[in-house]
XYZ file of C-alpha atoms in Angstrom:
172
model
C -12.353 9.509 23.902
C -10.937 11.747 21.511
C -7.956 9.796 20.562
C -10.202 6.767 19.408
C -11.611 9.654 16.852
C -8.291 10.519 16.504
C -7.415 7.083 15.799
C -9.980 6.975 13.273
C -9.024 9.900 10.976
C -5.672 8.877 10.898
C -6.318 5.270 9.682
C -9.069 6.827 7.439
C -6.800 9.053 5.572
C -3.885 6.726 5.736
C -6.338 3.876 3.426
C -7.105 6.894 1.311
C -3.390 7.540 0.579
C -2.687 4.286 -0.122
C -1.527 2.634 2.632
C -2.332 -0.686 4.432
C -2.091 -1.934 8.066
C -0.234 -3.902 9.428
C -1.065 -5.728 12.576
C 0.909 -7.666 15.356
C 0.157 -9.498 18.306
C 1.498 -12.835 20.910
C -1.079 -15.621 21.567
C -5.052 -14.474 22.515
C -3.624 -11.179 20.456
C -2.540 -12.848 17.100
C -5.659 -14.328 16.983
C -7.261 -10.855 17.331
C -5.014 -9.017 14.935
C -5.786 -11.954 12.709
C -9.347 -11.103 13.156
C -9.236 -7.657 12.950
C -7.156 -7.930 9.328
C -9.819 -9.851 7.994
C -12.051 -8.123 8.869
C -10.943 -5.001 6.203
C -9.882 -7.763 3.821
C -13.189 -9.616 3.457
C -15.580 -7.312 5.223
C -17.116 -6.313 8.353
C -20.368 -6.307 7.900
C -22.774 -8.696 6.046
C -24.846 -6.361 3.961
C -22.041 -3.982 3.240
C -20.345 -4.780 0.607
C -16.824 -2.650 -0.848
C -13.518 -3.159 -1.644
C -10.846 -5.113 0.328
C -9.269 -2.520 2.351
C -5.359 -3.563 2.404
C -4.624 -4.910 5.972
C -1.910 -8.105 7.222
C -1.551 -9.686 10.406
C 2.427 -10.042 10.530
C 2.093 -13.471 12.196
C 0.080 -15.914 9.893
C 2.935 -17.317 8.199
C 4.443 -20.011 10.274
C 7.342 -20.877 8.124
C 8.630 -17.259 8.386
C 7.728 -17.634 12.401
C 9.478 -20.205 12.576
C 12.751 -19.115 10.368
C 13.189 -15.835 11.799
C 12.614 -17.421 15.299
C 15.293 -20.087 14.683
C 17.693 -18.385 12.321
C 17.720 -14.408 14.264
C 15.257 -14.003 18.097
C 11.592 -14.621 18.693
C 12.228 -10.791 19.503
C 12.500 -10.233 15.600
C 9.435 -12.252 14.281
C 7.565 -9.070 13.728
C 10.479 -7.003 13.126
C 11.792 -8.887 9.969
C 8.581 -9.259 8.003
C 7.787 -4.574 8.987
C 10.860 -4.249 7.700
C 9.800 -5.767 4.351
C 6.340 -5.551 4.010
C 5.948 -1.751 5.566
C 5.969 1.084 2.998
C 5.950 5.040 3.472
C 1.795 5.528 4.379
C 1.150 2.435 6.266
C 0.141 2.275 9.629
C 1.068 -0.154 12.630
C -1.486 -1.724 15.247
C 0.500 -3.688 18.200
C -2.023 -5.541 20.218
C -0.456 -6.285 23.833
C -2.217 -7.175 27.311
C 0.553 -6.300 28.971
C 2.238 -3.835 26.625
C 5.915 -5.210 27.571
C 6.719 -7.913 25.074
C 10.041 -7.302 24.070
C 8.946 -8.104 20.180
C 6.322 -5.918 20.203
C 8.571 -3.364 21.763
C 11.557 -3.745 18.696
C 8.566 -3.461 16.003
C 7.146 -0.444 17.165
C 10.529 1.352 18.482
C 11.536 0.538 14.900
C 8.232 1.912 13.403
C 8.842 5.122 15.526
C 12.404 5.945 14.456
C 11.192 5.187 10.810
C 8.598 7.971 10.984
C 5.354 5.019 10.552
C 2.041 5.923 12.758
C 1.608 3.260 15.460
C -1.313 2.628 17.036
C -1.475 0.274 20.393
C -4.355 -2.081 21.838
C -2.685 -2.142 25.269
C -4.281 -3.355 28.693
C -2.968 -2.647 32.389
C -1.033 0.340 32.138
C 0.013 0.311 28.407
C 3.222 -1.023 29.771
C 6.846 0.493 27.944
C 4.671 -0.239 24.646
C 2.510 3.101 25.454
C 5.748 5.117 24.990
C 6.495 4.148 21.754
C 2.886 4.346 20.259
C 1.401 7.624 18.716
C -1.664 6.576 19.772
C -2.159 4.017 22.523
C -5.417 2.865 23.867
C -5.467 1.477 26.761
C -7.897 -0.437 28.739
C -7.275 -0.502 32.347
C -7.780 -3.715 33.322
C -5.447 -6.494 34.773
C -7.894 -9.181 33.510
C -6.802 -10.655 30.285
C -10.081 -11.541 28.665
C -11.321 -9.019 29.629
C -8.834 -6.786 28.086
C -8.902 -8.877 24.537
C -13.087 -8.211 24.802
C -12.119 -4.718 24.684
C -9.771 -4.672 21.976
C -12.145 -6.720 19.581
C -14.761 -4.255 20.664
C -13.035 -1.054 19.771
C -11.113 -3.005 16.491
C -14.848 -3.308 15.312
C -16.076 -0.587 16.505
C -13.066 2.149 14.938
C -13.281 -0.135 12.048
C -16.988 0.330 11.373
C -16.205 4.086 11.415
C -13.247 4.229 9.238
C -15.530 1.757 6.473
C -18.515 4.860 6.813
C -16.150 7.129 6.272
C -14.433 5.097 3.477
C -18.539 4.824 1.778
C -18.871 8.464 2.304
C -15.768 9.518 0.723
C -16.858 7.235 -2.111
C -20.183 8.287 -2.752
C -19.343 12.248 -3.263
C-alpha cells in the first residue's frame, strides 16, 4: 500500500538526516524489534555490505528493565530509556499484536506530543496504538503468529528498500 512506501521515504530520509530508530516491543515482539535492529546494525543481507545504519531495540538491557520496572511501572520501561536515548530526527517503531499495551501506548503518546515520527507494526485492529502512530500498519489478523510473520516480513521487506535507497543515494 502506499503508506508502506510512505513508510519507506520517511525512514529513508530520516537515516540520511542523521537519525536512528528506535524500536519497542512485549514478548514474541521484543524479539522481533530485536531482530529487526540488528538487522540495520550488522546487515541484512549477506553479500551487501555498508555501514551500520543506527537502530536500538529499547528492551535489551535487562538491568534497566528491571530498574525502571521496580523503581517507576512496567508501563514506563520504554518510556524512560525514549526519553533519553531519542533525539530531534529519530524515528519510533512500536511493534504490538494487539496494539493496546498500555507501555507501548505512554511511549508513543509521548513520541507524538514530542513531535517524533512513529511508525506501528500492529495486528487485529491496530488497537488505541493506531491512533497515536503516524503511520500504522496493520495486519488484520487475530492470529498471533501469524501477525509476528507479517511484521518480520514487511520489517525485511521496508528495510531492504530503505538499504537500496541508502546504496543509491551513496553511489551518485
Amino acid at each position: 500500500s502506499d503508506d508502506i512506501f510512505d513508510v519507506i521515504q520517511k525512514i529513508h530520509k530520516k537515516l540520511r538526516n542523521g537519525g536512528k530508530i528506535l524500536f519497542c516491543g512485549n514478548g514474541g515482539s521484543a524479539a522481533d524489534a530485536q531482530h529487526l535492529a540488528a538487522e540495520f546494525l550488522v546487515r541484512l543481507r549477506p553479500k551487501i555490505n555498508r555501514n551500520p545504519l543506527p537502530a536500538l531495540s529499547l528492551l535489551t538491557d535487562v538491568s534497566t528493565l528491571s530498574a525502571c520496572g521496580n523503581d517507576y511501572s512496567f508501563e514506563d520501561i520504554f518510556l524512560r530509556p525514549f526519553k533519553g536515548l531519542a533525539k530531534k530526527n529519530d524515528i519510533l517503531i512500536a511493534i504490538s499484536t494487539s496494539g493496546n499495551s498500555k507501555n507501548i501506548l505512554k511511549v508513543l503518546k509521548y513520541a507524538k506530543v514530542n513531535n517524533f515520527k512513529t511508525i506501528g507494526f500492529l495486528g487485529n485492529n491496530g488497537g488505541m496504538a493506531k491512533k497515536y502512530c503516524d503511520y500504522p500498519i496493520i495486519v488484520k489478523s487475530t492470529v498471533t503468529a501469524h501477525i509476528q510473520e507479517a511484521h518480520i516480513f514487511l520489517g525485511h521487506f521496508i528495510f531492504e528498500s530503505v538499504e537500496n535507497a541508502l546504496l543509491k543515494r551513496k553511489i551518485k
